[in-house]
Amino acid sequence: MGVACMVLENPYLCSDECDASTPDLAHPPSLMVDKDEEDLATYWQSVTWKRYPEPLVANISMSWNKTIELTDDIVVTFEYGRPTAMMLEKSLDYGRTWHPYQYYADDCIEAFGMTPKKVVNLIASNVSRVLCTEDYSRWAGSKKEKNVVFEVRERFAIFAGPDLRKMENLYMRMESAKGLKDFFTLTDLRLRLLRPALGGTYVQRDNLRKYFYAISNIEVSARCKCNLHSNACNFRDGALQCECEHNTTGQDCGRCKKSFRNRSWRAGSFTPLPHGSPNSCAASGSLGNCECYGHSSRCSFIDFLNVVTCVSCKHNTRGQHCQHCRLGFYRNVSAELEDENVCIQCNCNQHGSEHERCNETGDCVCRPGATGTKCDECLLDYHWRQGCHPNVCDDELLICQNGGTCHQGQRCICPSGFKGALCQDVKCDSTHRNCDSASDSLMVSSLLLICTILLSMEGI
């Protein structure tokens, strides 16, 4: 491993140019994830901005060859200044496609055309929103301001409280909202460094060697995704592998073993607390002679299909073995199939959902503008009034004009003299004589024009 230049304050104070071929001057990518000694900071360093004004761009990719789930903040430590523009991206398919995770800039509107936002201002319905933040891109004059953070704990806190003491609330939300669980799931991460720290308001062209990227540490706190079917994840056969339990198999314990496929595979469940439910795969033949899981006491033989099926399934179940839920109900993952409460009513909001049916996790199909498990919440640009309706105004795009103020996104309150949905039109009434005068003049001009045309026609 190359030895980086010893840093007491700023790495650019080292007089020699970075040289990958010389051990003492090399700054390889491996130094971003090594453990620094107490008084020696090792770091990866990019080339300098010699080709300005051509952009200085660097991509840093991290791959685990395994699906992982974030458990805490992602922290990237920069030596000598954090970038003034960068992106954090993630992949769920081993780097084939990438999706933005968060944008960072000293000016979000200039860099990405986005209004800066803070995670602390998010709510349950938009916790997975992709933001642009300006909190980590200011010029840092002290050694304390080196970190760029992707705030995972603050998003957890929206459900679990500021001290994360109510994790059961987060787990319950994870169970009911598949999209939330996917938000914290990934196979790869990528940093896209787009503009280095400037140390001022403009680039000093006579000293371009002072502009570069330098990262001393990248910390990603995560666990292997094993669908709650494993308590261990080890490096085996060149890749991370879950040590699967509950008769499951696969890199993520994502399917039943060959001889345990009598029940459909399901992920383990956090609920019921505190121990959850394993949802083990069942061995072939374990259903016996037409098992109905206690939801029916009668069976019927269907001759042309040569199968035996349960009759008159109770407890809102259906299917050959009463193993599925009726339309309008979904499976209670915290209950065994024999439980009378195995099927839970969807309770889709009649105004916000397309119909009363939901998917296997209880999520209803929402109408445009609606969100939430039961479609009883609205997206950011909508408001609730027996369903979700588009906002007439907001503070970002549909801004009230001429001094008008937006009231709950539903209407603009216009000042005297203006009207219209966004207060964009001049109001004409008895108190605004200029507007009346202009209208009167237009009417007189129109009448004169008509008279002139008529006179001309008479003279023909």
Coordinates of C-alpha atoms in Angstrom, one line a residue:
M1 CA 0.0 0.0 0.0
G2 CA 1.3 3.4 -0.9
V3 CA 2.2 5.9 1.9
A4 CA 0.5 9.2 1.5
C5 CA 2.0 12.6 2.2
M6 CA 1.8 13.2 6.0
V7 CA -0.9 15.8 6.6
L8 CA -1.1 18.2 9.6
E9 CA -3.4 20.8 8.0
N10 CA -4.0 20.7 4.3
P11 CA -2.8 18.0 1.9
Y12 CA -2.1 20.5 -0.9
L13 CA 0.8 21.9 1.2
C14 CA 2.8 18.8 0.1
S15 CA 5.2 20.3 -2.4
D16 CA 5.4 17.2 -4.7
E17 CA 2.8 16.3 -7.4
C18 CA 0.8 13.1 -6.8
D19 CA 2.6 10.3 -8.7
A20 CA 1.0 6.8 -8.7
S21 CA 4.2 5.2 -9.8
T22 CA 6.2 6.3 -6.7
P23 CA 5.1 4.7 -3.4
D24 CA 5.8 7.8 -1.4
L25 CA 3.8 10.0 -3.7
A26 CA 1.0 7.6 -4.6
H27 CA -2.6 8.2 -3.4
P28 CA -4.5 5.1 -4.5
P29 CA -8.2 4.5 -4.0
S30 CA -7.4 1.9 -1.3
L31 CA -6.5 4.8 1.0
M32 CA -10.2 5.8 1.2
V33 CA -11.1 2.7 3.2
D34 CA -7.9 2.0 5.3
K35 CA -7.7 2.8 9.0
D36 CA -5.7 5.9 9.6
E37 CA -3.1 6.0 12.4
E38 CA -3.6 8.6 15.1
D39 CA -1.3 11.3 13.7
L40 CA -1.1 10.2 10.1
A41 CA -4.0 10.8 7.7
T42 CA -3.7 8.8 4.5
Y43 CA -5.9 9.8 1.6
W44 CA -6.8 9.3 -2.1
Q45 CA -6.1 12.3 -4.3
S46 CA -7.3 13.1 -7.8
V47 CA -5.3 15.0 -10.4
T48 CA -5.3 18.7 -10.1
W49 CA -7.4 21.1 -12.2
K50 CA -4.7 21.8 -14.8
R51 CA -7.2 21.7 -17.7
Y52 CA -9.5 24.4 -16.4
P53 CA -12.1 25.5 -17.6
E54 CA -12.7 21.8 -18.7
P55 CA -14.7 20.3 -15.8
L56 CA -12.7 18.3 -13.2
V57 CA -14.9 15.2 -12.8
A58 CA -14.2 12.0 -10.9
N59 CA -16.4 8.9 -10.3
I60 CA -15.8 6.7 -7.2
S61 CA -17.7 3.4 -7.3
M62 CA -18.1 0.9 -4.4
S63 CA -19.5 -2.6 -5.0
W64 CA -20.3 -5.3 -2.6
N65 CA -21.5 -7.9 -5.1
K66 CA -24.3 -8.4 -2.7
T67 CA -27.5 -6.7 -1.7
I68 CA -27.0 -4.7 1.5
E69 CA -29.3 -2.6 3.7
L70 CA -28.1 0.7 5.3
T71 CA -28.2 0.9 9.1
D72 CA -26.6 4.2 9.7
D73 CA -25.3 7.4 8.0
I74 CA -22.9 7.3 5.0
V75 CA -20.0 9.5 5.9
V76 CA -17.3 10.7 3.4
T77 CA -14.3 12.6 4.8
F78 CA -12.6 15.1 2.5
E79 CA -9.1 16.5 3.1
Y80 CA -8.8 20.2 2.3
G81 CA -12.3 21.3 1.3
R82 CA -15.5 19.5 0.4
P83 CA -16.6 19.6 -3.3
T84 CA -18.9 22.5 -4.2
A85 CA -20.9 20.1 -6.4
M86 CA -21.3 16.3 -6.2
M87 CA -23.9 13.5 -6.3
L88 CA -24.4 10.3 -4.4
E89 CA -25.9 7.5 -6.5
K90 CA -27.0 4.0 -5.8
S91 CA -27.6 0.8 -7.8
L92 CA -29.9 -2.1 -7.1
D93 CA -28.7 -4.3 -10.0
Y94 CA -25.0 -4.5 -9.5
G95 CA -24.1 -1.3 -11.3
R96 CA -26.2 -1.8 -14.5
T97 CA -28.4 1.1 -13.7
W98 CA -27.9 4.0 -11.3
H99 CA -30.4 6.2 -9.4
P100 CA -29.7 9.5 -7.5
Y101 CA -29.5 9.2 -3.8
Q102 CA -28.7 12.8 -2.9
Y103 CA -27.3 16.0 -4.5
Y104 CA -24.8 18.3 -2.8
A105 CA -23.8 21.8 -3.8
D106 CA -23.0 25.3 -2.5
D107 CA -25.8 26.5 -4.7
C108 CA -28.4 23.8 -5.5
I109 CA -30.4 26.0 -7.9
E110 CA -27.3 26.9 -9.9
A111 CA -25.8 23.4 -9.9
F112 CA -28.8 21.1 -10.3
G113 CA -31.8 23.4 -10.7
M114 CA -33.2 22.2 -7.3
T115 CA -34.4 24.1 -4.3
P116 CA -32.2 23.2 -1.3
K117 CA -34.0 21.0 1.3
K118 CA -33.1 19.4 4.7
V119 CA -33.9 15.9 5.8
V120 CA -35.3 17.3 9.1
N121 CA -38.1 18.9 7.1
L122 CA -39.3 15.6 5.5
I123 CA -42.4 13.7 6.8
A124 CA -43.5 10.1 6.7
S125 CA -45.1 10.3 3.3
N126 CA -42.0 11.7 1.5
V127 CA -39.2 10.2 3.6
S128 CA -37.6 8.6 0.5
R129 CA -37.5 11.9 -1.4
V130 CA -34.2 12.7 -3.2
L131 CA -32.9 16.1 -2.0
C132 CA -30.3 18.6 -2.8
T133 CA -28.6 20.0 0.3
E134 CA -26.2 22.9 0.8
D135 CA -25.2 21.9 4.3
Y136 CA -22.0 20.1 3.3
S137 CA -20.6 22.1 0.5
R138 CA -19.6 25.4 2.1
W139 CA -15.9 26.3 2.2
A140 CA -14.4 24.7 5.3
G141 CA -11.7 26.7 7.0
S142 CA -11.3 24.3 9.9
K143 CA -10.4 20.6 10.1
K144 CA -13.8 19.9 11.8
E145 CA -15.7 20.6 8.6
K146 CA -14.5 17.7 6.4
N147 CA -17.4 15.3 6.3
V148 CA -20.2 14.9 3.8
V149 CA -23.1 12.9 5.2
F150 CA -26.0 11.0 3.7
E151 CA -28.4 11.2 6.7
V152 CA -29.9 7.7 7.3
R153 CA -30.5 8.1 11.0
E154 CA -32.5 11.3 10.5
R155 CA -34.8 9.5 8.1
F156 CA -35.2 6.6 10.5
A157 CA -36.0 9.1 13.2
I158 CA -39.1 10.3 11.4
F159 CA -40.7 7.0 12.5
A160 CA -38.5 5.9 15.5
G161 CA -38.2 9.3 17.2
P162 CA -35.2 11.5 17.6
D163 CA -33.3 9.0 19.8
L164 CA -34.4 6.0 17.7
R165 CA -36.0 4.5 20.8
K166 CA -39.2 3.5 19.0
M167 CA -37.7 1.2 16.4
E168 CA -40.8 -0.9 16.4
N169 CA -42.6 2.0 14.6
L170 CA -39.9 1.9 11.9
Y171 CA -40.1 -1.9 11.5
M172 CA -43.9 -1.8 11.2
R173 CA -43.5 0.9 8.5
M174 CA -40.8 -1.2 6.7
E175 CA -43.3 -4.1 6.7
S176 CA -46.1 -2.2 5.2
A177 CA -44.2 0.0 2.7
K178 CA -42.0 -1.9 0.3
G179 CA -40.7 1.2 -1.3
L180 CA -39.3 2.4 2.1
K181 CA -37.4 -0.8 2.6
D182 CA -36.0 -0.5 -1.0
F183 CA -34.9 3.0 -0.4
F184 CA -32.3 1.8 2.1
T185 CA -31.3 -1.2 0.0
L186 CA -28.5 -1.2 -2.6
T187 CA -25.8 -3.3 -4.2
D188 CA -23.4 -0.4 -5.3
L189 CA -22.7 3.2 -4.4
R190 CA -21.2 5.9 -6.6
L191 CA -19.8 9.3 -5.8
R192 CA -19.8 11.7 -8.7
L193 CA -17.5 14.6 -7.9
L194 CA -18.4 17.5 -10.2
R195 CA -16.6 20.6 -9.0
P196 CA -13.8 20.9 -6.3
A197 CA -13.6 23.2 -3.4
L198 CA -12.8 26.7 -4.5
G199 CA -11.9 28.4 -1.3
G200 CA -13.5 31.6 -2.6
T201 CA -15.9 32.9 -5.1
Y202 CA -13.8 32.4 -8.2
V203 CA -11.1 30.1 -9.6
Q204 CA -7.5 31.4 -9.3
R205 CA -6.2 30.6 -12.7
D206 CA -2.6 31.2 -11.7
N207 CA -2.7 28.5 -9.1
L208 CA -4.7 25.6 -10.6
R209 CA -2.7 23.0 -8.7
K210 CA -4.5 23.9 -5.5
Y211 CA -7.8 22.5 -6.9
F212 CA -8.4 18.7 -6.6
Y213 CA -10.3 16.1 -4.6
A214 CA -8.9 14.2 -1.7
I215 CA -10.8 11.6 0.4
S216 CA -9.3 10.1 3.5
N217 CA -12.3 7.9 4.6
I218 CA -15.6 6.5 3.4
E219 CA -17.8 4.9 6.0
V220 CA -20.8 2.9 5.0
S221 CA -22.7 1.2 7.8
A222 CA -24.9 -1.6 6.5
R223 CA -25.8 -5.2 6.9
C224 CA -26.3 -8.0 4.4
K225 CA -29.8 -8.3 3.1
C226 CA -30.9 -11.8 4.0
N227 CA -34.6 -11.2 4.2
L228 CA -34.5 -12.0 8.0
H229 CA -33.7 -15.6 7.2
S230 CA -30.1 -15.4 8.5
N231 CA -28.1 -14.1 11.5
A232 CA -24.7 -14.3 9.7
C233 CA -23.2 -13.2 6.4
N234 CA -19.8 -14.5 5.5
F235 CA -17.3 -14.1 2.6
R236 CA -17.5 -17.4 0.7
D237 CA -16.7 -18.5 -2.9
G238 CA -15.5 -15.0 -3.7
A239 CA -18.6 -13.2 -2.5
L240 CA -20.7 -12.3 0.6
Q241 CA -23.2 -15.0 1.3
C242 CA -26.0 -15.2 3.9
E243 CA -25.9 -18.3 6.1
C244 CA -29.6 -19.1 5.4
E245 CA -32.0 -20.6 7.9
H246 CA -35.7 -21.4 7.9
N247 CA -35.2 -23.9 5.0
T248 CA -34.3 -21.0 2.6
T249 CA -31.4 -20.7 0.2
G250 CA -29.7 -18.3 -2.3
Q251 CA -27.3 -15.4 -1.8
D252 CA -30.1 -13.3 -0.1
C253 CA -32.0 -16.4 1.2
G254 CA -34.6 -15.4 -1.4
R255 CA -36.1 -18.8 -2.2
C256 CA -37.1 -22.0 -0.5
K257 CA -34.9 -25.1 -0.7
K258 CA -35.9 -27.7 -3.3
S259 CA -37.7 -30.0 -0.9
F260 CA -39.4 -27.2 1.1
R261 CA -41.6 -25.5 -1.5
N262 CA -45.0 -26.5 -0.3
R263 CA -45.6 -23.0 0.8
S264 CA -44.7 -19.9 -1.2
W265 CA -41.5 -18.2 -0.1
R266 CA -41.9 -15.1 2.1
A267 CA -39.4 -12.9 3.8
G268 CA -39.1 -13.0 7.6
S269 CA -41.1 -10.4 9.5
F270 CA -40.1 -7.9 12.2
T271 CA -43.5 -8.4 13.7
P272 CA -44.9 -9.5 16.1
L273 CA -42.4 -7.8 18.4
P274 CA -40.0 -8.4 20.0
H275 CA -39.0 -11.6 18.2
G276 CA -40.7 -11.4 14.8
S277 CA -41.9 -14.3 12.7
P278 CA -39.5 -16.6 10.7
N279 CA -42.0 -17.5 8.0
S280 CA -40.2 -20.7 7.4
C281 CA -40.5 -22.7 4.2
A282 CA -42.6 -25.8 4.6
A283 CA -41.5 -29.3 3.7
S284 CA -43.2 -31.0 0.7
G285 CA -46.0 -33.3 1.8
S286 CA -46.6 -31.4 5.1
L287 CA -50.1 -30.3 4.1
G288 CA -51.3 -33.9 4.4
N289 CA -54.7 -34.9 3.1
C290 CA -56.0 -31.5 2.0
E291 CA -55.1 -29.3 4.9
C292 CA -57.3 -26.2 5.1
Y293 CA -55.4 -24.5 8.0
G294 CA -58.5 -24.5 10.1
H295 CA -60.4 -22.2 7.8
S296 CA -62.7 -24.9 6.5
S297 CA -64.1 -28.2 7.7
R298 CA -65.2 -29.6 4.3
C299 CA -63.3 -30.7 1.2
S300 CA -64.5 -31.5 -2.3
F301 CA -63.0 -33.6 -5.0
I302 CA -62.9 -32.0 -8.5
D303 CA -62.9 -34.9 -10.8
F304 CA -61.7 -33.3 -14.1
L305 CA -58.8 -31.6 -12.3
N306 CA -58.1 -34.6 -10.1
V307 CA -57.6 -32.4 -7.0
V308 CA -59.1 -32.0 -3.6
T309 CA -60.0 -28.5 -2.6
C310 CA -61.3 -26.8 0.6
V311 CA -64.9 -25.6 0.5
S312 CA -66.4 -22.4 2.0
C313 CA -63.2 -20.9 3.4
K314 CA -63.7 -18.7 6.4
H315 CA -61.8 -15.9 8.0
N316 CA -61.6 -14.0 4.7
T317 CA -59.4 -16.7 3.1
R318 CA -59.7 -18.4 -0.3
G319 CA -57.8 -20.9 -2.4
Q320 CA -57.4 -24.6 -2.7
H321 CA -56.2 -24.8 0.9
C322 CA -57.6 -21.5 2.1
Q323 CA -54.1 -20.3 1.9
H324 CA -54.8 -16.9 0.2
C325 CA -56.8 -13.9 1.2
R326 CA -60.0 -12.7 -0.4
L327 CA -60.0 -9.5 -2.5
G328 CA -60.0 -6.5 -0.2
F329 CA -57.8 -8.3 2.3
Y330 CA -54.1 -9.0 2.6
R331 CA -51.8 -11.5 4.4
N332 CA -51.0 -10.7 8.1
V333 CA -47.3 -11.6 7.9
S334 CA -47.0 -11.7 11.7
A335 CA -49.6 -14.5 11.9
E336 CA -49.3 -18.2 11.0
L337 CA -51.6 -19.5 8.3
E338 CA -53.7 -21.3 10.9
D339 CA -54.5 -18.0 12.7
E340 CA -58.1 -16.7 12.4
N341 CA -56.6 -13.2 11.9
V342 CA -54.3 -14.3 9.0
C343 CA -56.1 -11.9 6.6
I344 CA -56.4 -8.2 7.3
Q345 CA -58.8 -5.8 5.6
C346 CA -57.1 -3.4 3.2
N347 CA -59.1 -0.4 4.4
C348 CA -58.2 1.6 1.3
N349 CA -59.4 5.2 1.5
Q350 CA -62.4 5.4 -0.8
H351 CA -61.4 8.9 -2.0
G352 CA -57.7 8.4 -2.4
S353 CA -57.6 4.8 -3.8
E354 CA -58.6 3.4 -7.2
H355 CA -60.4 0.5 -5.6
E356 CA -60.7 -1.4 -2.3
R357 CA -58.1 -4.0 -3.2
C358 CA -54.5 -3.9 -2.0
N359 CA -51.3 -5.9 -2.7
E360 CA -49.7 -8.5 -0.5
T361 CA -48.1 -5.9 1.8
G362 CA -51.4 -4.0 2.3
D363 CA -50.5 -1.1 0.0
C364 CA -53.5 0.3 -1.9
V365 CA -53.5 1.5 -5.5
C366 CA -53.6 5.3 -5.2
R367 CA -55.2 7.7 -7.4
P368 CA -53.1 10.5 -8.9
G369 CA -51.8 12.8 -6.2
A370 CA -52.5 10.4 -3.3
T371 CA -49.9 8.4 -1.4
G372 CA -49.5 6.3 1.8
T373 CA -50.3 2.7 2.5
K374 CA -54.0 3.4 2.5
C375 CA -53.9 6.3 0.0
D376 CA -55.0 8.7 2.7
E377 CA -52.2 11.2 2.3
C378 CA -51.2 13.6 -0.5
L379 CA -48.0 14.1 -2.4
L380 CA -46.2 17.4 -1.9
D381 CA -47.9 19.3 -4.7
Y382 CA -51.4 18.2 -3.7
H383 CA -53.8 18.9 -0.8
W384 CA -56.6 16.8 0.7
R385 CA -60.2 17.7 0.1
Q386 CA -62.2 14.4 -0.1
G387 CA -59.3 13.1 -2.2
C388 CA -56.1 14.7 -3.4
H389 CA -56.2 17.8 -5.7
P390 CA -53.3 19.6 -7.3
N391 CA -52.1 22.7 -5.5
V392 CA -53.2 25.9 -7.1
C393 CA -50.0 27.5 -5.7
D394 CA -46.8 26.7 -3.8
D395 CA -43.6 28.3 -2.8
E396 CA -41.4 26.9 -5.6
L397 CA -43.0 26.7 -9.0
L398 CA -46.6 28.0 -8.9
I399 CA -45.8 31.2 -7.0
C400 CA -48.5 33.8 -6.4
Q401 CA -47.7 36.9 -8.4
N402 CA -48.0 40.7 -7.6
G403 CA -47.5 40.2 -3.9
G404 CA -50.2 37.5 -3.5
T405 CA -49.8 34.9 -0.7
C406 CA -50.4 31.1 -1.0
H407 CA -53.0 29.7 1.4
Q408 CA -52.5 26.0 2.1
G409 CA -51.7 25.4 -1.5
Q410 CA -55.3 25.8 -2.4
R411 CA -55.6 29.4 -3.5
C412 CA -53.7 32.7 -3.8
I413 CA -54.9 35.5 -1.6
C414 CA -54.5 38.5 -3.9
P415 CA -53.7 42.1 -2.9
S416 CA -56.1 44.9 -3.8
G417 CA -56.0 45.5 -7.6
F418 CA -55.2 42.0 -8.8
K419 CA -57.1 38.8 -9.5
G420 CA -56.7 35.3 -11.1
A421 CA -55.6 31.9 -9.9
L422 CA -52.0 33.3 -9.3
C423 CA -53.0 37.0 -8.9
Q424 CA -51.7 37.5 -12.5
D425 CA -54.5 39.7 -13.8
V426 CA -55.2 43.4 -13.1
K427 CA -58.6 43.8 -11.3
C428 CA -61.0 46.3 -12.9
D429 CA -63.6 47.8 -10.6
S430 CA -64.8 51.2 -9.4
T431 CA -61.7 51.7 -7.3
H432 CA -59.2 51.3 -10.1
R433 CA -59.9 54.1 -12.6
N434 CA -56.8 53.5 -14.7
C435 CA -58.0 50.1 -15.6
D436 CA -61.5 51.5 -16.3
S437 CA -60.1 54.3 -18.4
A438 CA -58.1 51.8 -20.4
S439 CA -61.2 49.7 -20.9
D440 CA -63.3 52.7 -21.9
S441 CA -60.7 53.9 -24.4
L442 CA -60.5 50.4 -25.9
M443 CA -64.4 50.4 -26.2
V444 CA -64.5 53.9 -27.8
S445 CA -61.7 52.9 -30.2
S446 CA -63.6 49.8 -31.2
L447 CA -66.9 51.8 -31.8
L448 CA -65.1 54.4 -33.9
L449 CA -63.5 51.6 -36.0
I450 CA -66.9 50.0 -36.5
C451 CA -68.5 53.3 -37.5
T452 CA -65.6 54.0 -40.0
I453 CA -66.1 50.6 -41.6
L454 CA -69.9 51.2 -41.9
L455 CA -69.4 54.7 -43.5
S456 CA -66.9 53.2 -45.9
M457 CA -69.4 50.6 -46.9
E458 CA -72.1 53.2 -47.5
G459 CA -69.8 55.1 -49.9
I460 CA -69.2 52.0 -52.0

